[in-house]
Coordinates of C-alpha atoms in Angstrom, one line a residue:
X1 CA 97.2 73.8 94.4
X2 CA 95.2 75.9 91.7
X3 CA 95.5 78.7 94.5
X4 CA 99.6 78.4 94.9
X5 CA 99.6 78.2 90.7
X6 CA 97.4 81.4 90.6
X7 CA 100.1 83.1 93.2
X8 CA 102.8 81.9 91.2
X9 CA 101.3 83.4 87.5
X10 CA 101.1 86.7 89.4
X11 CA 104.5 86.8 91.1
X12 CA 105.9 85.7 87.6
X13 CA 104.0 88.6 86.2
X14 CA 105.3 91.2 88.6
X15 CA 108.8 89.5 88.5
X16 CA 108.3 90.1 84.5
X17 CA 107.5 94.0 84.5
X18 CA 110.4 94.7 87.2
X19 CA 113.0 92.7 84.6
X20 CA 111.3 95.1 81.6
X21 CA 111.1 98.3 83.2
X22 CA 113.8 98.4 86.1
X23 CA 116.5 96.5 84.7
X24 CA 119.2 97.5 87.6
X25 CA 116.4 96.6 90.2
X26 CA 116.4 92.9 87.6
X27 CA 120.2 93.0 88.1
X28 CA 119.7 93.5 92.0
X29 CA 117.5 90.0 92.1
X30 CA 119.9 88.2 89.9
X31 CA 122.1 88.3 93.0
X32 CA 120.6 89.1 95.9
X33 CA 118.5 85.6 95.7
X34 CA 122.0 84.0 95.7
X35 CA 123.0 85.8 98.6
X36 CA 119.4 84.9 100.3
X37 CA 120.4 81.2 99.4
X38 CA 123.8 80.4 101.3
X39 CA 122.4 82.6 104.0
X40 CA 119.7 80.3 104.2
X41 CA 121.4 76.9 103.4
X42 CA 119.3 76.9 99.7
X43 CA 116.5 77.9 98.4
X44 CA 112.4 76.5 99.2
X45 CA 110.7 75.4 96.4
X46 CA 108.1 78.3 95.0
X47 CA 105.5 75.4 93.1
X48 CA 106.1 72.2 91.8
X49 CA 105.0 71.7 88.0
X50 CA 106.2 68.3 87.5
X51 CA 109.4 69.9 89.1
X52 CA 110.2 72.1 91.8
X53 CA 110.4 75.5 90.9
X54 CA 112.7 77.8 92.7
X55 CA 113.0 81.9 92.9
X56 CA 116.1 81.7 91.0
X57 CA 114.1 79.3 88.1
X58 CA 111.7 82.3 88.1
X59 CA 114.2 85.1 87.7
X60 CA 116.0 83.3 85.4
X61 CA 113.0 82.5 83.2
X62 CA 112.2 86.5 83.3
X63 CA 115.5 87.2 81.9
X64 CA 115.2 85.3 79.0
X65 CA 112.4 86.5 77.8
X66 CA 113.1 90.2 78.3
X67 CA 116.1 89.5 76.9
X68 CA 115.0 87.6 74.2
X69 CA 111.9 90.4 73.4
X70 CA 115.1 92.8 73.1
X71 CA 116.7 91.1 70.7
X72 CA 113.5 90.2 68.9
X73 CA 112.8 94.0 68.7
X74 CA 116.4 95.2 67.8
X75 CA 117.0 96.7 71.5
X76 CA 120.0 94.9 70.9
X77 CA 121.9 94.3 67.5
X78 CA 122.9 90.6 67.3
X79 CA 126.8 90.9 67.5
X80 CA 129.4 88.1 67.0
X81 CA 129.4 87.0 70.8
X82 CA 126.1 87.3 71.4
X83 CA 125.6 84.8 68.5
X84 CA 127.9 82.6 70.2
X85 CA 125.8 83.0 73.5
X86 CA 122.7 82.1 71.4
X87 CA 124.0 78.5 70.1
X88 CA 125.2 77.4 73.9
X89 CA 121.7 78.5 75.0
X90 CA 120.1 76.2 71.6
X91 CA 122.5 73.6 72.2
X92 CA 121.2 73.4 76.3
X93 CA 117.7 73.9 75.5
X94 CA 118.0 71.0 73.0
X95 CA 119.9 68.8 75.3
X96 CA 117.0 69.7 77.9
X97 CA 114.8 68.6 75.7
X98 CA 116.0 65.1 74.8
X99 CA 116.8 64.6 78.4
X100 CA 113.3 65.2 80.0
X101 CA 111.7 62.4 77.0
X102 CA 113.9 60.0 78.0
X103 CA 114.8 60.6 82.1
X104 CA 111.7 63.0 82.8
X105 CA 111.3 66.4 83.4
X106 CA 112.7 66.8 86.8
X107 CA 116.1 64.8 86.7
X108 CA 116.6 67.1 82.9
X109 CA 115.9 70.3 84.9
X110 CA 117.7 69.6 87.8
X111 CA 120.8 68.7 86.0
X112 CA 120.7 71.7 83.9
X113 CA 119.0 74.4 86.0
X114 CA 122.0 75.6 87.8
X115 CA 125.5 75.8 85.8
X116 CA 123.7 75.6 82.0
X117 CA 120.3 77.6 82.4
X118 CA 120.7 80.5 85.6
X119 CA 124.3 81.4 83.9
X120 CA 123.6 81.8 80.9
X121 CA 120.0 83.5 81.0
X122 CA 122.2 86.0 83.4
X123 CA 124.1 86.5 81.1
X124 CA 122.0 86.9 77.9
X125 CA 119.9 89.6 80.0
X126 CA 122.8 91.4 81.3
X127 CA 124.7 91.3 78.4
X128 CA 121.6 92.8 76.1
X129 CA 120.4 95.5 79.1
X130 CA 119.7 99.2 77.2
X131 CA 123.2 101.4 76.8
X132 CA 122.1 103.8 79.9
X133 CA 124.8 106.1 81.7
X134 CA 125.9 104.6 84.8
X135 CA 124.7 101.0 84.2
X136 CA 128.3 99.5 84.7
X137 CA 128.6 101.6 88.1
X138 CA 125.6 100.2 89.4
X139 CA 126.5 97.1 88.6
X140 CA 129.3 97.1 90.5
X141 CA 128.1 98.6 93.0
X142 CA 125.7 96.1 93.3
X143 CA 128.6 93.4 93.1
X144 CA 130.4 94.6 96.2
X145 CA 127.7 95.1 98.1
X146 CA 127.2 91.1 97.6
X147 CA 130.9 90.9 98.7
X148 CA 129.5 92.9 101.7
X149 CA 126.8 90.6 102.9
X150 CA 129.5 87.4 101.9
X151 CA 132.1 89.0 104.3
X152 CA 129.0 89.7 106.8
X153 CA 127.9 85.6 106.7
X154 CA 131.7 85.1 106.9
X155 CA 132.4 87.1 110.3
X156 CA 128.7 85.3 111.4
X157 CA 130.2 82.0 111.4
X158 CA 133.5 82.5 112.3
X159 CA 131.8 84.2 115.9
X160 CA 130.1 81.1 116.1
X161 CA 132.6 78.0 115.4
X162 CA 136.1 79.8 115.5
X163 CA 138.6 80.1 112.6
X164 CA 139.4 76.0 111.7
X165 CA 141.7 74.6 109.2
X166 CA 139.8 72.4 106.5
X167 CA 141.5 69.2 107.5
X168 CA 140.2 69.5 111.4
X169 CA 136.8 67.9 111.7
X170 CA 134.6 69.6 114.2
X171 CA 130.9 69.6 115.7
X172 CA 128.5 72.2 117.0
X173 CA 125.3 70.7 119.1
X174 CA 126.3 67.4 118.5
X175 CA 126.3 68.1 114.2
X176 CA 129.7 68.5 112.1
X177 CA 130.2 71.8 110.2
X178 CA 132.4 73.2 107.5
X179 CA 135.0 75.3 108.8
X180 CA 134.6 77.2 105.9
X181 CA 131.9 79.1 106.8
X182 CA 130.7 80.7 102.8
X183 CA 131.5 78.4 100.0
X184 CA 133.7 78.8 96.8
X185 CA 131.5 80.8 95.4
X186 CA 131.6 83.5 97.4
X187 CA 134.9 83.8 98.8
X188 CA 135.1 83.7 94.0
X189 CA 132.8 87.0 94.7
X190 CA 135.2 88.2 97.2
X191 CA 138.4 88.1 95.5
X192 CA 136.7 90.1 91.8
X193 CA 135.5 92.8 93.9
X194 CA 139.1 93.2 94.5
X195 CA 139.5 93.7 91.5
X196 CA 137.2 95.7 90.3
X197 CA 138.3 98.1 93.0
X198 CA 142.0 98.1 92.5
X199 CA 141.9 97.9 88.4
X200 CA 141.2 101.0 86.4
X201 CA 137.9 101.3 84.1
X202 CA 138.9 102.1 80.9
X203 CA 136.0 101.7 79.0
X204 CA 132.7 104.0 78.7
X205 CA 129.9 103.6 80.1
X206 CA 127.2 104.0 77.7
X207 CA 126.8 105.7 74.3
X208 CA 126.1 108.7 75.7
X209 CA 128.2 109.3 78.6
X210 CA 131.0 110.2 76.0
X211 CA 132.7 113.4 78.0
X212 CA 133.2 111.1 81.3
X213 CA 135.6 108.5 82.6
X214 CA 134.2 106.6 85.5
X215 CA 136.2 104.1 87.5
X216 CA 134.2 101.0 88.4
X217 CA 132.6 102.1 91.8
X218 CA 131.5 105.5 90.0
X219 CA 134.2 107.5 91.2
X220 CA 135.1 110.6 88.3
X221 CA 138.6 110.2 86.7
X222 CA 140.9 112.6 86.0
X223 CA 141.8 114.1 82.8
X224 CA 145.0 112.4 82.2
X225 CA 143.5 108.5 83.6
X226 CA 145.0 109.0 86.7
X227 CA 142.4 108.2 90.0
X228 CA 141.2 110.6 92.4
X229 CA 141.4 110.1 95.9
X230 CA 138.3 108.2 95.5
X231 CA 140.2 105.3 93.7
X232 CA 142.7 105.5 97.2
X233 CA 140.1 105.0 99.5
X234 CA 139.2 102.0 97.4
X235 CA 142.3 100.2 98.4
X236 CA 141.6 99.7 101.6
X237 CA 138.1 97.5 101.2
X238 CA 140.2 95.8 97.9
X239 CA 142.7 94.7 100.7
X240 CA 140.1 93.5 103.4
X241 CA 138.0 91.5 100.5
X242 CA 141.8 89.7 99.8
X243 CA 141.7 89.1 103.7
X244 CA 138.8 87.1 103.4
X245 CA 139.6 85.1 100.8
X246 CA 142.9 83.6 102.3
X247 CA 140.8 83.1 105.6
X248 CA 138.3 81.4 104.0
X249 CA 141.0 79.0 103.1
X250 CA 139.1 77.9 99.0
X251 CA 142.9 76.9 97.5
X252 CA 140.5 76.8 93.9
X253 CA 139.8 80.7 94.6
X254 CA 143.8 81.0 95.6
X255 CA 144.6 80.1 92.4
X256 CA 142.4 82.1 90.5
X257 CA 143.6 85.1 92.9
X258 CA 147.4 84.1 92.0
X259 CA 146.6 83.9 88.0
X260 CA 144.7 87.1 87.7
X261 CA 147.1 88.6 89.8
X262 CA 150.0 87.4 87.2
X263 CA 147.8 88.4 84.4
X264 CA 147.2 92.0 85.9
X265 CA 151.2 92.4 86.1
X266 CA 151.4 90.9 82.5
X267 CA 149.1 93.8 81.2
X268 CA 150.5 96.2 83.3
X269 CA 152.7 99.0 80.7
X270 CA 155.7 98.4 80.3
X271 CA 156.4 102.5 80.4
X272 CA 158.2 104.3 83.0
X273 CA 159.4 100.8 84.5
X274 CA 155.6 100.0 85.9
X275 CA 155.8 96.7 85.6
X276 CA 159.0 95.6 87.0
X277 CA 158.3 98.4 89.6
X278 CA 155.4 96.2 90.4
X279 CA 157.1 92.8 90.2
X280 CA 159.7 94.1 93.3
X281 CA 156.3 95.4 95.1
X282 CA 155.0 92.0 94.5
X283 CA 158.7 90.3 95.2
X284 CA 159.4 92.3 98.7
X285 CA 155.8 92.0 100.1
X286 CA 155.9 88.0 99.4
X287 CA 159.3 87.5 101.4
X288 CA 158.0 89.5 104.2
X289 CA 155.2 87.4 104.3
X290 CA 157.1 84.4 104.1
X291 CA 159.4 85.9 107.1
X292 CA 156.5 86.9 109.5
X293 CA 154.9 83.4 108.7
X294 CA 158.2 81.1 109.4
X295 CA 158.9 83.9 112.5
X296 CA 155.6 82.4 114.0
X297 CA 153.8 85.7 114.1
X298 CA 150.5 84.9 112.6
X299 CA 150.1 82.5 114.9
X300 CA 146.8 80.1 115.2
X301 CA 146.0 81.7 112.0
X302 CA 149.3 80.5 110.4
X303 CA 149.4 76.8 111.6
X304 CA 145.4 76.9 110.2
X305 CA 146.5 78.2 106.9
X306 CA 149.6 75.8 106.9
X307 CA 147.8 73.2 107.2
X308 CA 145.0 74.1 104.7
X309 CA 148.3 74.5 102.1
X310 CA 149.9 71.4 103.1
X311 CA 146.5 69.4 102.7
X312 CA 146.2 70.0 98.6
X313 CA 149.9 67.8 98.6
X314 CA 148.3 64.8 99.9
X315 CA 147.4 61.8 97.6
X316 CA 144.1 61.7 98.9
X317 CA 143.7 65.7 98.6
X318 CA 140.7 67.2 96.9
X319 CA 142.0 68.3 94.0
X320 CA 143.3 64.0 93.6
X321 CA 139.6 63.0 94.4
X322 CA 138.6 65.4 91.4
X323 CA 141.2 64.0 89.0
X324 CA 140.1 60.3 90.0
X325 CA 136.4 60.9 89.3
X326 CA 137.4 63.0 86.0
X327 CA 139.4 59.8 84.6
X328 CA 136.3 57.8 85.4
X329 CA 133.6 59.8 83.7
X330 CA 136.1 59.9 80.4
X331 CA 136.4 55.8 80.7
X332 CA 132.2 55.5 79.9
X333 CA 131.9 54.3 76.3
X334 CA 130.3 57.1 74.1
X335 CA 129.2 57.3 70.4
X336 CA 129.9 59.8 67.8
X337 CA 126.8 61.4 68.6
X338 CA 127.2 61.7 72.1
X339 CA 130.9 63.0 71.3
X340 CA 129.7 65.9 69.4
X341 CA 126.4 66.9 71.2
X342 CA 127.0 65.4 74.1
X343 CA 124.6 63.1 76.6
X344 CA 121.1 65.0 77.1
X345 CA 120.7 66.0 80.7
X346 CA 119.5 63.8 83.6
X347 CA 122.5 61.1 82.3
X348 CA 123.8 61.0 86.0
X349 CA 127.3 61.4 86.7
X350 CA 127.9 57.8 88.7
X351 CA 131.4 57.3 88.9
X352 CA 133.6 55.0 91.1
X353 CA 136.3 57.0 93.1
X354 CA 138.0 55.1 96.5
X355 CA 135.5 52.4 96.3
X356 CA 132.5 54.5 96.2
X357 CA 129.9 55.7 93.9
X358 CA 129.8 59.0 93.5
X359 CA 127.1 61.1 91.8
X360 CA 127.7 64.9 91.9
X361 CA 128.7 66.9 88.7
X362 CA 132.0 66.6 87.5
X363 CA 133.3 69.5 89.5
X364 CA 135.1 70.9 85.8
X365 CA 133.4 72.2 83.4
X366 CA 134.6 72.1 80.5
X367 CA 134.0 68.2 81.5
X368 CA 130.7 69.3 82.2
X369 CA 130.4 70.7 78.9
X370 CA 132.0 68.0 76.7
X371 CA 129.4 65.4 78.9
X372 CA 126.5 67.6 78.1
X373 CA 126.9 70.0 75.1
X374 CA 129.4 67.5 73.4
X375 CA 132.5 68.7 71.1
X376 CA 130.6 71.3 69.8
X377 CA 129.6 73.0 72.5
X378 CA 132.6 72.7 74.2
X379 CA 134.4 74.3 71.0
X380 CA 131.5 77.5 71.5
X381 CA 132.0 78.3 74.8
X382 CA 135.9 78.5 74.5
X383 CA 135.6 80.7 71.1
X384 CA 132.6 82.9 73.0
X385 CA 135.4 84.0 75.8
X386 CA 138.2 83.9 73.5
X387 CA 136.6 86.5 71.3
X388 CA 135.4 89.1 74.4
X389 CA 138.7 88.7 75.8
X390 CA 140.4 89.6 72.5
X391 CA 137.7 92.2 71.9
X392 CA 138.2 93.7 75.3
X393 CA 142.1 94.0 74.9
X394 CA 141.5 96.4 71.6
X395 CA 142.3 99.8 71.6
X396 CA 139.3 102.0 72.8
X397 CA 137.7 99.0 74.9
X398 CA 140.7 98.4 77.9
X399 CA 139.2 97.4 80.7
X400 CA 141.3 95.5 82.4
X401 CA 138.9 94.4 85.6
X402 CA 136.9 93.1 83.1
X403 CA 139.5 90.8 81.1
X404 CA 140.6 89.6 84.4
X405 CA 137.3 88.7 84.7
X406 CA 137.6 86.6 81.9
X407 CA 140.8 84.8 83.3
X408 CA 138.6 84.4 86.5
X409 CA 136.1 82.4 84.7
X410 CA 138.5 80.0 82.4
X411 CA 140.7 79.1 86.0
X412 CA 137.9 78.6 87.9
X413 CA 136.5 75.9 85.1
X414 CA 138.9 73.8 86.1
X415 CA 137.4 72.7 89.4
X416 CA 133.9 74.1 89.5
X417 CA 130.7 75.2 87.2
X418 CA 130.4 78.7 86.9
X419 CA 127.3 80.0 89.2
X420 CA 124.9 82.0 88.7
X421 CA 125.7 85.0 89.8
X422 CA 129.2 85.1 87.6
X423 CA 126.7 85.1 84.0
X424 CA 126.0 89.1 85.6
X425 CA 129.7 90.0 85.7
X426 CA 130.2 87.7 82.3
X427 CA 127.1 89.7 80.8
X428 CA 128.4 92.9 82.0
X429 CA 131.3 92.0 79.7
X430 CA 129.1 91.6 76.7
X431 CA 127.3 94.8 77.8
X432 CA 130.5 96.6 78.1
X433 CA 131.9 96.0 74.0
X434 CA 128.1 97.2 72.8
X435 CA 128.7 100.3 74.5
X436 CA 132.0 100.4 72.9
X437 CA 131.0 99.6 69.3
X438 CA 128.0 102.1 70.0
X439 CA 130.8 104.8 70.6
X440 CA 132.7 104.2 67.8
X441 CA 129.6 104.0 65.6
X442 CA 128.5 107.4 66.6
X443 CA 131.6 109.2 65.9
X444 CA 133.9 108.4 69.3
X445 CA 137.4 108.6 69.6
X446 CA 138.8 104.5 69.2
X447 CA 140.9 105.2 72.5
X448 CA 138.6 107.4 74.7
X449 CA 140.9 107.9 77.7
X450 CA 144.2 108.5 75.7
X451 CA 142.7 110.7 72.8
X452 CA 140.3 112.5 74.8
X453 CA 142.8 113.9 77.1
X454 CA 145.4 114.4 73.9
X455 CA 142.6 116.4 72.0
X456 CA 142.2 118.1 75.1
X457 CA 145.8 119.3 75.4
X458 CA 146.1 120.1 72.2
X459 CA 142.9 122.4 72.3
X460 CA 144.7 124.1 75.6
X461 CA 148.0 124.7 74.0
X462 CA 146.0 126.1 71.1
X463 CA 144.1 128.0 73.8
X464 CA 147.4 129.6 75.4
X465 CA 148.6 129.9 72.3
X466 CA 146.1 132.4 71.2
X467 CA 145.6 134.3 74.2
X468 CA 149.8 134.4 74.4
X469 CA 150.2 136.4 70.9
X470 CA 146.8 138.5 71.6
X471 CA 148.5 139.6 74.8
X472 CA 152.0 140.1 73.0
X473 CA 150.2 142.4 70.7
X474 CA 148.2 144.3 73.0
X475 CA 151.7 144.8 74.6
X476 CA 153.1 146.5 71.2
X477 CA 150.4 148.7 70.7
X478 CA 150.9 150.0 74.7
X479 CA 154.6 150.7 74.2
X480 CA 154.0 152.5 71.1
X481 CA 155.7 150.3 69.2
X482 CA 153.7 149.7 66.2
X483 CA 156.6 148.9 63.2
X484 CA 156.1 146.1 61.3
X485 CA 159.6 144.4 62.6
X486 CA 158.5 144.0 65.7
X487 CA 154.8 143.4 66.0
X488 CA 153.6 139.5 65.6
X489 CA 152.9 139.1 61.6
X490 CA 149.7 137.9 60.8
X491 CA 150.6 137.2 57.3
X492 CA 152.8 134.7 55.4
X493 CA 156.4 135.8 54.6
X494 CA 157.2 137.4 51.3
X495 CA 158.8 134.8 49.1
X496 CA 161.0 136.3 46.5

């Protein structure tokens, strides 16, 4: 035991200079240990200290004290959301607290190690990373190549058990299986990479990367806003990741698909008849889906996905069983304490749905929240992404992947906690207005796509302007014709 604690202290240590000194090789962790752990089928305990510890309880513990040191030491000015960030964190470590004094240490941290503690510490140390040139590009980067290895696992078990609809029940070597083969979560991982591939980047990316646009997979944009041929090639992958998520047949992740892609058209401009050019694009491609499908040309696929639709219309669907068990977690009686702060961690979640008990989290939650974190912190978390979304819709700071982001996160609250890896694209949302206010703090233009390629327009019109009546007056003095009628004046008219 004192050996395996020794171990432990030094891996923590190592883990601790990597998150100080290498924060995109930090970043890297954050997610690839949640790709290790649905490969795997979870994570093995590292050390148990009155509770087990696991890698991600070490990498998130590293993140919140780099990114609390940062903060300490001014690396990162303390802005309105990151306040906001703060008090959920305060509120969960004082809920932690009272819930390991009265249900123990383990039942607190279990309850609260996964959707309250790995999020949010995500999130703080993303969101407070140093303004470096390229940090949103390699975090994207690193984001689809999670998507990668997700598509990889879902091919893997799809070779092994065959593309199933989620109402057929089926068994390898004698054991049932999910014909899903990744969960939620990572079909969620699929569908953003979308869009960070199809969407436009319109923020910066640091401070000092002033001069250059990037889109979000690093690709150079032109000097008007418009992609290169890099952002075409990106369509293609965007596409394939949209694939998977309707195979993987997550109706939660259909939804949020459906509402960012709404939201997308909503902030589409209006100019040049963009958006309703894009509502017939949307319009056609749907009926010719709907043809093909009725037709019977997407065969097995088809009657898999048909049925997958037509199972979330039964009475006994999943999304029923979730409203069933929500009604019966509001019924428990509750003080006025509990109602505003909310029941500390390791309460339990027993709740009778079809006869029997269940004891999983609420599968919502903002539930989740109001249970745990009470009015209050219910009433912070909703202001904390109201405000980045507002603050990401300003002029100088569009970024549309990034607000869809947002709409990502508040849709898929309604059936699910948010997981861990979803605080690095949330933090990457923080990160992304402190490189803005930096900007505008140092003398940037409020709107850097828009007034940097006016200014530059107006500097090459002034350019040919110049060279135009240098060239007109060379001409003159050529032809010999030197009178002051009909060379260019170079002073202001006589006023009588």
């Amino acid at each position: 035991m004192t050996q395996t604690l020794f171990l432990g202290l030094a891996l923590f240590a190592v883990l601790l200079w990597i998150f100080t000194q290498h924060c995109n090789t930090a970043i890297g962790l954050l997610l690839g240990v949640q790709v290790w752990a649905i490969a795997a089928g979870g994570e093995t305990p590292f050390v148990d200290v009155g509770f087990s510890v696991l890698p991600s309880d070490l990498l998130a513990a590293c993140a919140v004290l780099v990114a609390g040191a940062r903060l300490l030491g001014r690396g990162a000015p303390p802005r309105a959301e990151l306040l906001l960030l703060l008090a959920v964190m305060c509120l969960i470590v004082w809920s932690l607290q009272r819930g390991a004094g009265t249900f123990g240490l383990t039942s607190a941290a279990n309850d609260a190690r996964v959707y309250f503690w790995q999020f949010f510490a995500s999130a703080l140390y993303v969101a407070t990373a140093p303004l470096h040139p390229g940090r949103a590009r390699v975090i994207v980067r690193l984001w689809l190549v999670s998507a990668a290895a997700y598509a990889a696992l879902s091919l893997a078990g799809w070779l092994n058990t065959g593309l199933h609809s989620v109402v057929d029940a089926g068994t390898v070597g004698g054991e049932a299986y999910d014909p899903r083969p990744v969960p939620a979560r990572s079909a969620l991982v699929l569908a953003q990479s979308a869009v960070l591939l199809l969407c436009p980047w319109g923020g910066n990316s640091s401070a000092s990367a002033k001069t250059v646009e990037y889109g979000p997979g690093g690709d150079r944009r032109g000097r008007e806003g418009r992609t290169t041929d890099g952002g075409r090639r990106k369509i293609l992958p965007a596409l394939l990741c949209l694939l998977f998520v309707v195979l993987l047949q997550h109706r939660t992740v259909w939804a949020i698909t459906i509402v960012m892609a709404v939201v997308w058209w909503a902030l589409v401009p209006a100019r040049a008849g963009q958006r309703l050019a894009s509502a017939a694009a949307a319009l056609l491609s749907l009926c010719v889906v709907t043809l093909t499908f009725a037709a019977g040309m997407f065969g097995r696929v088809g009657s898999v996905l048909a049925g997958s639709f037509l199972e979330t219309q039964d009475e006994d669907s999943t999304f029923a069983w979730r409203v069933l068990g929500w009604q019966e977690l509001m019924k428990g009686p509750k003080t006025l304490v509990e109602w505003l702060l909310g029941s500390p961690f390791g309460s339990g979640y027993d709740r009778w749905v079809g006869g029997v008990v269940i004891s999983v989290s609420p599968h919502d939650y903002y539930l989740h929240v109001l249970l745990r974190l009470g009015l209050v912190g219910l009433l912070t978390l909703l202001a904390l992404y109201l405000l980045v979304w507002r603050r990401l819709g300003r002029v100088g700071n569009g970024t549309p992947a990034l607000r869809l982001v947002v709409v990502s996160h508040l849709v898929l609250f309604v059936s699910y906690s948010p997981f861990p890896e979803q605080g690095v694209l949330f933090g990457l949302c923080l990160w992304q207005l402190r490189a803005d206010a930096a900007d505008r703090s140092g003398g940037g233009p409020r709107n850097p796509l828009a007034d940097r390629s006016g200014t530059k327009q107006l500097k090459s019109r002034q350019i040919r302007n110049t060279v135009n009546t240098g060239k007109e007056w060379e001409q003159h003095r050529e032809w010999g014709d030197d009178s002051p009628s009909s060379r260019p004046s170079r002073r202001p008219a006589h006023r009588p």
